[in-house]
Coordinates of C-alpha atoms in Angstrom, one line a residue:
Chain A
M1 CA 48.9 128.2 65.7
S2 CA 51.1 130.5 67.7
V3 CA 49.6 133.8 68.7
L4 CA 51.9 136.6 69.9
I5 CA 50.5 138.3 73.0
H6 CA 53.3 140.3 74.5
E7 CA 51.4 141.5 77.5
P8 CA 52.6 142.0 81.1
V9 CA 51.1 139.4 83.5
A10 CA 51.1 138.8 87.2
V11 CA 52.9 135.6 88.1
V12 CA 53.4 133.6 91.2
A13 CA 56.8 131.9 91.1
V14 CA 59.0 129.9 93.3
F15 CA 62.6 131.0 93.6
K16 CA 64.6 128.1 95.0
N17 CA 68.3 127.0 94.7
G18 CA 69.0 129.7 92.2
R19 CA 66.2 128.6 90.0
V20 CA 62.8 130.2 89.1
K21 CA 59.7 128.2 88.5
P22 CA 56.4 129.9 87.6
V23 CA 53.4 128.3 89.3
V24 CA 50.4 130.5 88.6
F25 CA 49.7 133.5 86.4
R26 CA 46.8 135.8 85.8
W27 CA 45.8 136.8 82.3
K28 CA 42.5 138.4 81.2
D29 CA 41.2 138.2 84.7
K30 CA 41.7 134.5 84.7
K31 CA 43.9 132.6 87.1
I32 CA 45.9 130.0 85.1
S33 CA 47.6 127.2 87.1
I34 CA 50.7 125.9 85.5
E35 CA 50.8 122.1 85.3
S36 CA 54.3 121.7 84.0
V37 CA 57.3 123.8 82.8
S38 CA 58.5 122.0 79.6
F39 CA 61.5 124.1 78.9
M40 CA 63.5 127.1 80.1
W41 CA 66.1 129.1 78.2
Q42 CA 67.9 132.4 78.6
T43 CA 68.4 135.2 76.1
T44 CA 70.1 138.6 76.2
Q45 CA 69.4 141.9 74.5
G46 CA 72.4 144.0 75.1
K47 CA 73.1 143.7 78.8
E48 CA 69.5 142.8 79.7
H49 CA 68.8 139.1 80.5
F50 CA 65.6 137.3 80.0
L51 CA 64.3 133.9 81.1
H52 CA 61.8 132.2 78.8
F53 CA 59.5 129.5 80.0
T54 CA 57.2 127.3 77.9
V55 CA 54.5 126.1 80.3
I56 CA 51.5 123.8 80.0
A57 CA 48.1 124.7 81.5
S58 CA 44.8 123.1 80.5
Q59 CA 46.1 121.6 77.3
T60 CA 47.5 124.9 76.1
L61 CA 51.1 126.0 75.7
Y62 CA 52.1 129.4 77.0
E63 CA 55.5 131.2 76.7
L64 CA 56.3 133.4 79.7
L65 CA 59.1 135.8 79.7
F66 CA 60.8 137.1 82.8
N67 CA 63.0 140.2 82.5
I68 CA 65.6 139.7 85.2
S69 CA 66.7 143.4 85.2
S70 CA 63.2 144.9 85.5
M71 CA 61.6 141.9 87.3
V72 CA 58.7 142.1 84.9
W73 CA 56.8 139.0 83.6
N74 CA 55.3 139.0 80.2
L75 CA 53.0 136.5 78.4
E76 CA 54.8 136.3 75.1
R77 CA 52.6 133.9 73.1
V78 CA 50.0 131.2 73.3
E79 CA 50.0 128.1 71.2
T80 CA 46.4 127.6 70.4
N81 CA 46.9 124.8 68.0
I82 CA 49.9 122.5 67.7
G83 CA 52.5 123.5 65.1
I84 CA 52.3 126.3 62.5
S85 CA 51.0 125.8 59.1
T86 CA 52.9 127.7 56.5
I87 CA 52.3 127.8 52.7
Chain B
M1 CA 98.8 106.2 77.5
Q2 CA 95.9 105.1 75.3
T3 CA 93.8 108.0 74.0
T4 CA 90.1 107.8 74.7
I5 CA 87.7 110.1 72.8
I6 CA 84.0 110.5 73.5
H7 CA 81.8 112.0 70.8
V8 CA 78.4 113.3 71.9
D9 CA 75.8 114.2 69.3
F10 CA 72.3 115.5 69.7
N11 CA 69.7 113.7 67.6
S12 CA 67.7 115.9 65.2
Y13 CA 68.8 118.8 67.3
F14 CA 66.6 121.8 66.3
A15 CA 63.5 119.6 66.0
S16 CA 64.1 117.9 69.3
V17 CA 64.5 121.3 71.1
E18 CA 61.1 122.3 69.6
Q19 CA 59.6 119.1 70.8
Q20 CA 61.1 119.7 74.2
K21 CA 59.6 123.2 74.3
N22 CA 56.2 122.1 73.1
P23 CA 55.1 118.7 74.4
F24 CA 52.2 118.7 71.9
L25 CA 54.8 118.2 69.1
R26 CA 56.3 115.1 70.7
G27 CA 55.9 111.9 68.7
K28 CA 54.7 113.9 65.7
P29 CA 56.5 114.7 62.4
V30 CA 58.0 118.1 62.8
G31 CA 59.9 120.2 60.3
V32 CA 61.9 123.2 61.4
I33 CA 62.0 126.1 58.9
K34 CA 64.2 129.2 59.3
A35 CA 61.2 131.6 59.7
D36 CA 57.6 131.7 58.9
G37 CA 57.1 131.7 55.1
R38 CA 60.5 130.0 54.4
T39 CA 60.5 127.1 52.0
V40 CA 63.3 124.8 53.2
I41 CA 63.3 122.3 56.0
I42 CA 66.5 123.0 58.1
A43 CA 65.8 120.1 60.5
A44 CA 63.4 117.3 60.7
S45 CA 62.3 115.2 63.7
Y46 CA 62.8 111.5 63.8
E47 CA 59.1 110.9 63.1
A48 CA 59.5 113.1 59.9
K49 CA 62.8 111.5 58.9
R50 CA 61.3 108.0 59.1
R51 CA 58.8 109.2 56.4
G52 CA 61.6 110.4 54.1
V53 CA 61.8 114.1 55.1
K54 CA 65.5 115.2 55.1
T55 CA 67.3 118.3 56.1
G56 CA 67.3 120.5 53.0
S57 CA 64.0 119.1 51.7
S58 CA 61.7 121.8 50.4
V59 CA 58.4 122.3 52.3
F60 CA 56.6 121.2 49.1
Q61 CA 58.6 117.9 49.0
A62 CA 58.1 117.4 52.8
K63 CA 54.3 117.9 52.5
Q64 CA 54.2 115.4 49.6
L65 CA 56.0 112.8 51.7
C66 CA 54.4 113.6 55.0
P67 CA 51.2 115.7 54.6
D68 CA 50.7 116.0 58.3
I69 CA 54.1 117.5 59.0
L70 CA 54.0 120.3 61.5
L71 CA 56.2 123.3 60.5
V72 CA 57.8 125.3 63.2
P73 CA 60.0 128.4 62.8
A74 CA 63.5 128.1 64.2
D75 CA 64.3 129.8 67.4
F76 CA 68.1 130.1 67.3
D77 CA 68.3 131.8 70.7
S78 CA 67.1 128.7 72.4
Y79 CA 69.4 126.4 70.3
D80 CA 72.3 128.7 71.2
Y81 CA 71.4 128.4 74.9
I82 CA 71.2 124.6 74.8
T83 CA 74.6 124.4 73.1
R84 CA 76.2 126.6 75.8
K85 CA 74.7 124.4 78.6
F86 CA 75.7 121.2 76.7
Y87 CA 79.3 122.5 76.4
A88 CA 79.3 123.3 80.1
I89 CA 78.1 119.9 81.0
C90 CA 80.8 118.2 78.9
H91 CA 83.4 120.3 80.7
R92 CA 82.6 118.6 83.9
Y93 CA 84.3 115.4 82.6
S94 CA 87.3 116.8 80.7
D95 CA 89.3 119.9 80.2
L96 CA 89.8 119.0 76.6
V97 CA 86.5 119.6 74.9
E98 CA 86.0 120.5 71.2
L99 CA 82.7 122.1 70.1
F100 CA 82.6 120.5 66.7
S101 CA 79.3 122.0 65.7
L102 CA 76.2 123.4 67.4
D103 CA 75.1 120.0 68.4
E104 CA 78.3 117.9 68.5
V105 CA 81.2 117.8 71.0
F106 CA 84.4 115.7 71.3
L107 CA 85.9 115.1 74.7
D108 CA 89.4 113.7 75.3
V109 CA 88.9 111.7 78.5
S110 CA 92.2 109.9 78.4
R111 CA 93.4 111.6 81.7
T112 CA 90.0 111.9 83.4
A113 CA 88.3 108.6 82.7
L114 CA 89.7 107.0 85.9
L115 CA 88.2 109.7 88.0
F116 CA 84.7 108.7 87.0
G117 CA 85.1 105.0 86.7
G118 CA 85.9 104.8 83.0
A119 CA 84.8 106.2 79.7
G120 CA 81.6 104.2 79.6
E121 CA 80.7 105.6 83.0
I122 CA 81.3 109.2 81.7
A123 CA 79.1 108.5 78.7
L124 CA 76.3 107.4 81.0
L125 CA 76.8 110.4 83.3
L126 CA 76.7 112.7 80.4
K127 CA 73.4 111.2 79.2
K128 CA 72.0 111.5 82.6
D129 CA 73.1 115.1 83.1
I130 CA 71.8 116.2 79.7
R131 CA 68.4 114.5 80.3
K132 CA 68.1 116.0 83.8
E133 CA 69.3 119.5 83.1
L134 CA 68.3 120.1 79.4
G135 CA 65.2 117.9 79.0
E136 CA 63.9 114.4 78.6
W137 CA 63.2 115.0 74.9
L138 CA 66.7 115.8 74.0
P139 CA 68.4 112.5 73.4
V140 CA 72.1 112.2 72.6
S141 CA 74.0 109.5 71.0
V142 CA 77.5 108.8 72.4
G143 CA 80.4 107.1 70.8
I144 CA 83.6 106.0 72.5
A145 CA 86.8 105.1 70.7
K146 CA 90.6 105.7 70.5
N147 CA 90.3 108.6 68.0
K148 CA 87.9 111.2 66.7
L149 CA 87.1 109.4 63.5
L150 CA 86.0 106.2 65.2
A151 CA 84.2 108.0 68.1
K152 CA 82.1 110.0 65.6
L153 CA 81.3 106.9 63.7
A154 CA 80.4 105.1 66.9
S155 CA 77.9 107.7 67.9
D156 CA 76.3 107.5 64.5
L157 CA 75.8 103.8 64.5
E158 CA 72.9 103.8 66.9
K159 CA 70.5 106.6 66.8
P160 CA 68.6 108.0 68.6
N161 CA 69.9 107.7 72.2
G162 CA 72.7 105.2 71.4
L163 CA 75.9 104.3 73.2
V164 CA 78.5 102.5 71.2
E165 CA 82.2 101.8 71.9
I166 CA 84.5 100.9 69.1
T167 CA 87.5 98.9 70.3
D168 CA 90.2 97.1 68.3
K169 CA 88.1 94.0 68.5
N170 CA 84.9 95.4 66.8
R171 CA 86.6 98.1 64.7
D172 CA 86.5 96.2 61.4
E173 CA 82.9 95.1 62.0
C174 CA 81.9 98.7 62.7
L175 CA 83.8 100.1 59.7
G176 CA 82.3 97.3 57.6
R177 CA 78.7 98.3 58.2
A178 CA 79.3 102.1 58.0
E179 CA 77.9 104.0 55.1
F180 CA 80.3 106.5 53.5
E181 CA 78.1 109.4 54.8
Q182 CA 78.8 108.2 58.3
I183 CA 82.6 108.7 57.9
C184 CA 83.7 112.2 58.8
G185 CA 85.6 113.6 55.9
I186 CA 83.9 111.7 53.1
G187 CA 81.6 114.1 51.4
R188 CA 79.1 113.5 48.7
R189 CA 81.5 114.2 45.8
L190 CA 84.1 111.8 47.2
E191 CA 81.5 109.2 47.9
Q192 CA 80.3 109.5 44.3
R193 CA 83.8 109.1 42.9
L194 CA 84.3 106.0 45.1
K195 CA 81.0 104.5 43.9
D196 CA 81.9 105.3 40.3
M197 CA 85.0 103.1 40.8
G198 CA 82.8 100.3 42.2
V199 CA 83.8 100.9 45.8
T200 CA 80.7 100.7 47.9
Q201 CA 82.2 100.0 51.3
L202 CA 85.0 101.6 53.2
L203 CA 86.8 98.3 53.9
Q204 CA 87.2 97.7 50.1
I205 CA 89.7 100.5 50.0
R206 CA 92.2 98.3 51.8
F207 CA 92.4 96.1 48.8
I208 CA 93.1 98.9 46.3
S209 CA 96.8 99.3 45.4
E210 CA 98.6 102.4 46.6
K211 CA 99.4 103.3 43.0
Y212 CA 95.9 103.1 41.7
L213 CA 94.5 105.0 44.7
A214 CA 97.1 107.8 44.3
A215 CA 96.3 108.0 40.5
S216 CA 92.6 108.3 41.2
F217 CA 92.5 110.6 44.2
G218 CA 95.9 112.4 44.3
P219 CA 98.5 112.2 47.0
Y220 CA 96.5 113.8 49.8
W221 CA 93.2 111.9 49.5
S222 CA 94.8 108.6 48.8
K223 CA 96.6 108.8 52.1
Q224 CA 93.5 110.0 53.9
L225 CA 91.3 107.2 52.5
R226 CA 94.0 104.6 53.4
K227 CA 94.0 105.9 57.0
M228 CA 90.2 106.0 57.1
T229 CA 89.8 102.4 55.9
W230 CA 91.9 101.3 58.9
G231 CA 90.1 103.6 61.3
E232 CA 93.2 105.7 61.9
D233 CA 93.0 109.4 62.8
N234 CA 95.6 111.4 64.7
S235 CA 93.8 114.8 64.7
P236 CA 93.8 116.4 68.1
I237 CA 91.0 117.8 70.2
V238 CA 91.0 121.6 69.6
P239 CA 89.5 123.4 72.6
S240 CA 88.0 126.8 72.0
Y241 CA 91.0 128.6 73.4
Q242 CA 93.2 127.0 70.8
L243 CA 91.1 127.8 67.8
P244 CA 93.0 129.8 65.2
L245 CA 92.1 133.4 64.4
P246 CA 89.5 133.8 61.7
K247 CA 90.8 134.2 58.1
S248 CA 87.6 136.0 56.9
V249 CA 84.3 137.4 58.2
S250 CA 81.2 137.0 56.2
R251 CA 77.4 137.3 56.3
T252 CA 74.9 136.0 53.8
H253 CA 71.1 136.4 53.6
T254 CA 68.4 134.8 51.5
L255 CA 65.5 137.3 51.0
F256 CA 61.9 136.2 51.3
K257 CA 61.1 137.5 47.8
D258 CA 63.1 139.0 44.9
I259 CA 64.0 142.6 45.3
F260 CA 64.6 144.9 42.3
E261 CA 65.2 148.4 43.5
Q262 CA 68.8 149.4 43.6
E263 CA 68.3 151.3 46.8
E264 CA 66.7 148.4 48.5
I265 CA 69.4 146.0 47.4
L266 CA 72.1 148.3 48.7
A267 CA 70.3 148.7 52.0
V268 CA 70.6 145.0 52.5
V269 CA 74.3 145.0 51.6
R270 CA 74.8 147.8 54.1
N271 CA 72.9 145.8 56.7
L272 CA 75.1 142.8 56.2
V273 CA 78.3 144.9 56.1
E274 CA 77.3 146.4 59.5
E275 CA 77.2 143.0 61.1
A276 CA 80.4 141.7 59.4
A277 CA 82.3 144.9 60.3
E278 CA 81.1 144.8 63.9
K279 CA 82.4 141.3 64.3
L280 CA 85.7 142.5 62.9
R281 CA 86.0 145.4 65.2
L282 CA 85.1 143.3 68.3
A283 CA 87.8 140.8 67.3
K284 CA 90.2 143.8 67.0
M285 CA 90.9 142.9 63.4
S286 CA 90.7 144.7 60.0
G287 CA 90.7 143.4 56.4
R288 CA 91.7 144.6 53.0
Q289 CA 89.8 142.3 50.7
F290 CA 86.1 142.9 50.3
G291 CA 83.7 140.6 48.4
L292 CA 80.1 140.5 47.3
I293 CA 77.9 137.6 46.2
V294 CA 74.6 138.3 44.3
R295 CA 72.3 135.5 43.4
N296 CA 69.0 134.8 41.9
G297 CA 68.2 131.2 41.0
E298 CA 70.9 129.9 38.7
K299 CA 72.3 133.3 38.0
S300 CA 75.1 134.3 40.3
E301 CA 77.9 137.0 40.5
V302 CA 80.9 136.9 42.8
K303 CA 83.1 140.0 42.9
F304 CA 85.9 141.1 45.2
V305 CA 88.4 143.9 45.4
T306 CA 91.7 144.0 47.2
R307 CA 93.1 147.2 48.7
K308 CA 96.5 148.1 50.2
Y309 CA 95.1 149.4 53.5
C310 CA 93.1 147.5 56.1
T311 CA 89.8 148.7 57.5
S312 CA 87.0 147.7 59.8
D313 CA 84.9 150.8 59.1
S314 CA 81.6 149.6 57.8
L315 CA 81.1 152.7 55.7
N316 CA 84.4 152.2 53.8
I317 CA 83.6 148.5 53.3
F318 CA 80.1 149.4 52.1
Q319 CA 81.4 151.9 49.6
E320 CA 83.7 149.3 48.1
L321 CA 80.9 146.8 47.8
K322 CA 78.5 149.4 46.4
S323 CA 81.0 150.1 43.6
L324 CA 81.3 146.3 43.0
F325 CA 77.5 146.0 42.8
L326 CA 77.2 148.9 40.4
S327 CA 80.0 147.5 38.2
I328 CA 78.2 144.2 37.6
K329 CA 75.2 146.0 36.2
W330 CA 72.7 143.5 37.7
R331 CA 69.4 143.9 35.9
E332 CA 67.2 141.2 37.5
G333 CA 65.8 140.7 40.9
V334 CA 68.0 139.7 43.8
R335 CA 67.1 136.8 46.1
F336 CA 70.4 136.1 47.9
L337 CA 73.2 138.5 49.0
G338 CA 76.5 137.8 50.7
V339 CA 79.4 140.0 51.9
W340 CA 82.8 139.0 53.1
V341 CA 86.0 140.6 54.4
S342 CA 89.2 138.7 54.1
L343 CA 93.0 139.2 54.2
L344 CA 92.6 140.0 57.8
A345 CA 95.2 141.5 60.1
E346 CA 95.3 142.1 63.9
E347 CA 94.8 145.8 64.6
N348 CA 97.7 145.7 67.1
N349 CA 100.0 144.9 64.2
L350 CA 98.8 147.8 62.0
P351 CA 100.1 151.4 62.0
Q352 CA 97.7 153.9 63.4
S353 CA 96.3 156.4 60.9
L354 CA 97.6 160.0 61.0
L355 CA 94.5 161.4 59.5
P356 CA 92.2 163.0 62.1
E357 CA 89.0 162.2 60.1
V358 CA 89.9 158.4 60.2
N359 CA 90.5 158.5 63.9
R360 CA 87.3 160.4 64.5
R361 CA 85.4 157.7 62.6
L362 CA 87.1 155.0 64.7
S363 CA 86.0 156.8 67.9
I364 CA 82.4 157.0 66.7
L365 CA 82.4 153.3 65.7
S366 CA 83.9 152.3 69.0
V367 CA 81.1 154.2 70.9
Q368 CA 78.5 152.7 68.5
D369 CA 79.8 149.2 69.3
R370 CA 79.7 149.8 73.0
I371 CA 76.1 151.1 72.9
N372 CA 75.0 148.2 70.7
L373 CA 76.6 145.7 73.1
K374 CA 74.9 147.2 76.1
F375 CA 71.5 147.8 74.6
G376 CA 71.3 145.2 71.9
H377 CA 72.2 144.9 68.2
Y378 CA 71.2 147.8 66.0
T379 CA 70.3 150.1 68.8
L380 CA 72.4 152.5 66.8
F381 CA 72.6 151.9 63.0
P382 CA 73.3 153.9 59.9
A383 CA 70.5 156.2 58.6
N384 CA 70.5 154.3 55.3
L385 CA 68.7 151.5 57.1
L386 CA 65.9 153.7 58.5
Q387 CA 63.4 152.6 55.9
A388 CA 64.6 149.0 55.8
S389 CA 63.5 146.1 58.0
I390 CA 66.7 145.3 59.8
I391 CA 68.3 141.8 59.4
H392 CA 69.5 140.8 62.8
P393 CA 72.5 138.5 63.6
E394 CA 71.7 134.8 63.8
V395 CA 73.5 131.6 64.9
N396 CA 75.0 130.8 61.5
G397 CA 78.6 130.1 60.8
F398 CA 78.7 129.2 64.5
L399 CA 82.3 128.0 64.6
G400 CA 83.5 131.0 62.7
D401 CA 81.7 133.3 65.2
E402 CA 83.1 131.3 68.1
R403 CA 86.6 132.0 66.9
I404 CA 85.8 135.7 67.0
K405 CA 84.0 135.4 70.3
N406 CA 87.2 134.0 71.8
R407 CA 88.9 137.2 70.9
I408 CA 86.4 139.3 72.8
G409 CA 86.1 137.2 75.9
S410 CA 82.7 136.9 77.4
L411 CA 81.0 139.3 75.0
S412 CA 78.3 137.5 73.0
I413 CA 77.9 138.8 69.5
V414 CA 75.5 136.1 68.3

């Protein structure tokens, strides 16, 4: 099940060759080390650009959002269980 | 010079993107639904397809066939992003690239194949680039042939992750094993008509007399079918900058539940009109025919009105559609609404209004469009929508929108 979080988080990321790769983030006073970035995509809202990352850490999927204009990282959602059951 | 066309097709596109994003979904049956609570599967993963789940199946049917199916709401932003990246990758290998749909591209590599060591080498490079830059769980099937019809068939013959070349030597063998649904241009109705005549394979058409084929399918389709049976197709690659101008702009929406209140129904119409009219204005076009579709189950009403003067003002368009809606005296709930504007003309070719109130409205709308482009859709919107939950633009009618996007350069309106 996907749980919307939408909270700012502190992220350690590597900026290399024009790419961004989140490595570690802190959420609820817990340091979470990212094991792999499974996907990255970009969205815009008006002239603001966002980078979305789905990352895996300790068998959990997190979606991190980086606002390129304000340089703020957010934890958007956590996948606590695979898939979403509807109806 | 021999023409060489490559067709690249993502396999189970939306579902594969979801599996790429979430590795826990990989290898499992996944059904993509439009949003949480929707009841139709808009894409199924290979694992779900193998168990009979098809695009368009209801969630109820899907769960009967595959009780462990995992339903995921669609994320059109990410699909749109992948399509743009995919399109950019294809442009590395040819300047003639046609985005055929969100997940399919044709490339004319006749003039560039030699630069990369041949069409087969380009196909392998494309697969490699897509895997490296977009993700390992996004397989593409590639077809190579002398025209678009055969290239598309070739990519469809081996899925997922196939690479097939159709040459003059294996053309008949490939056409012989193709199902009608694999032939671009043969839809369900045409397929049924062919089957009703006892034609179950494309190659059988070669043996039907010209006269009988023309009597059964008319002059156009008899010629098309004759060409298809020989694998002939001379349609050119249409790059985005050559796409024709749109003939109409539309927006439809299926509601989560039936709505009954007139005010609520009209708010949805206004919402849809806002989006359609914004597209028109950004494309610097106006229209003078305005249409409305109202549907609930089997009951449906389609009404339109044609005026002498063109407009792209959402308020004018809404007022026309409001009158149409009131005239049909709809007494039941509404589940589906659609609006369209057609008989379009380029604003440059239209006379400017002499009425100051019209020009004032145009100035206001121009400022509204600029603000919405800068800060996001519906930053400014009509007060009628204050109480409504706003329906935002989505990646539907992608090619239609692409045609409009070409008119507005780099501005993204999807």
